[in-house]
Structure formats: structure tokens, C-alpha cells
Amino acid sequence: MTKHPVRSRMVDVISVITALALAASIGMRLRSYAVPLDLLIPCVFAVASSVLWLLTKVAKAAASRVHRCTAKGCTFEVRVHDGSAADGRRWQEIAAAHPNHYRF
């Protein structure tokens, strides 16, 4: 999986804009209830950082490949981020041939 720098930057910019828009929306709602500024600012920053963290995790999960063990009932898996096709194939073989099979 090759990394596309333009797409990656766009996802980052969209994530930041979304987080700031949601934080501003929450801030305006709280401000209408006359919440003091010294409480409003930390709430807005907390919402912005939480949303940004969540969107970053979702974007990273969407851009990764998961290779699972082929044995029935085994829950072993490997996640590959920004790897080449050769890396993906190598990790797929490792996941299929790992020595311990985990069953839950």
C-alpha cells in the first residue's frame, strides 16, 4: 500500500477543520448558557483534541491492511501501515505461519 502524500494531507486538513468546527459548535452552545470563559476554553480544547484524536485513529485504521491467521478459530492478526506490496505479502505469510494459535 503506497502512501499518497496529497491524500494524506487532505485527510489531515479535513480532520482538523472538522474537530475545530465541532469544538466551536460546542463552545457556542455552552456560551449561550453563560458558562464562564475560564471553563469554556478548556472544554472547547478538550472537545477539539478528542475529536481530532478519534479522526486520526479512524483514518489510520482505514489506511492499514489486516492479515489474519488462516487457522480455524485463531484470532492472531497483523496490521500493516504504509507498507509496500512486498511487505504486505511477507506479513501475510508470517500471519499464516505463526507458531502459537490463539483461541478465545
Coordinates of C-alpha atoms in Angstrom, one line a residue:
M1 CA 0.0 0.0 0.0
T2 CA 1.7 3.2 -1.1
K3 CA 1.1 6.3 0.8
H4 CA -0.4 9.3 -1.1
P5 CA 1.0 12.5 0.4
V6 CA -1.7 14.7 -1.1
R7 CA -4.5 12.5 0.1
S8 CA -2.9 12.2 3.5
R9 CA -2.6 16.0 3.8
M10 CA -6.2 16.4 2.7
V11 CA -7.4 13.9 5.4
D12 CA -5.3 15.8 8.0
V13 CA -6.7 19.1 7.0
I14 CA -10.3 17.8 6.9
S15 CA -9.8 16.2 10.3
V16 CA -8.5 19.5 11.8
I17 CA -11.3 21.5 10.3
T18 CA -14.0 19.0 11.5
A19 CA -12.5 19.0 15.0
L20 CA -12.4 22.8 15.2
A21 CA -15.9 23.1 13.8
L22 CA -17.4 20.7 16.3
A23 CA -15.5 22.3 19.2
A24 CA -16.7 25.8 18.1
S25 CA -20.2 24.5 17.9
I26 CA -20.0 23.1 21.5
G27 CA -18.4 26.3 22.6
M28 CA -21.2 28.4 21.2
R29 CA -23.8 26.2 22.9
L30 CA -22.1 26.4 26.2
R31 CA -21.7 30.2 25.8
S32 CA -25.5 30.6 25.4
Y33 CA -25.8 29.1 28.9
A34 CA -23.4 31.8 30.3
V35 CA -20.6 29.4 31.0
P36 CA -17.6 31.5 32.2
L37 CA -14.7 31.8 29.8
D38 CA -12.2 30.1 32.1
L39 CA -14.4 27.0 31.9
L40 CA -15.4 27.4 28.3
I41 CA -11.8 27.4 26.9
P42 CA -10.7 24.1 28.4
C43 CA -14.0 22.4 27.3
V44 CA -13.5 23.6 23.7
F45 CA -9.9 22.4 23.6
A46 CA -10.9 19.1 25.2
V47 CA -13.6 18.5 22.5
A48 CA -11.2 19.6 19.7
S49 CA -8.4 17.3 20.9
S50 CA -10.7 14.3 21.5
V51 CA -12.4 14.6 18.0
L52 CA -9.0 15.1 16.3
W53 CA -7.6 12.0 18.1
L54 CA -10.6 9.9 17.1
L55 CA -10.5 11.0 13.5
T56 CA -6.8 10.3 13.3
K57 CA -7.3 6.8 14.6
V58 CA -10.1 6.2 12.1
A59 CA -8.0 7.5 9.2
K60 CA -5.1 5.3 10.3
A61 CA -7.3 2.2 10.6
A62 CA -8.8 2.9 7.2
A63 CA -5.3 3.1 5.6
S64 CA -4.0 -0.1 7.0
R65 CA -4.2 -3.7 5.9
V66 CA -5.0 -6.5 8.3
H67 CA -3.6 -10.0 7.8
R68 CA -5.2 -12.8 9.9
C69 CA -4.1 -16.3 10.7
T70 CA -5.8 -18.8 8.4
A71 CA -6.2 -21.5 11.1
K72 CA -9.8 -22.0 12.2
G73 CA -10.6 -20.2 15.4
C74 CA -7.2 -18.4 15.7
T75 CA -7.5 -14.7 16.5
F76 CA -3.9 -13.7 15.6
E77 CA -3.7 -10.7 13.3
V78 CA -1.1 -8.3 12.0
R79 CA -1.8 -4.7 10.9
V80 CA 0.4 -3.1 8.3
H81 CA 0.5 0.7 7.9
D82 CA 2.1 2.3 4.8
G83 CA 3.8 -0.9 3.7
S84 CA 4.7 -1.9 0.2
A85 CA 3.1 -4.9 -1.6
A86 CA 6.2 -6.9 -0.7
D87 CA 5.8 -6.0 3.0
G88 CA 2.1 -6.9 2.8
R89 CA 2.9 -10.3 1.3
R90 CA 5.6 -11.0 3.8
W91 CA 3.4 -10.2 6.8
Q92 CA 0.6 -12.3 5.3
E93 CA 2.9 -15.3 5.2
I94 CA 4.0 -14.6 8.8
A95 CA 0.4 -14.4 10.0
A96 CA -0.4 -17.7 8.3
A97 CA 2.6 -19.5 9.7
H98 CA 2.9 -18.2 13.3
P99 CA 3.6 -21.0 15.8
N100 CA 1.1 -20.3 18.6
H101 CA -2.6 -20.2 17.7
Y102 CA -4.7 -18.1 20.0
R103 CA -8.3 -19.1 20.6
F104 CA -10.9 -17.2 22.6

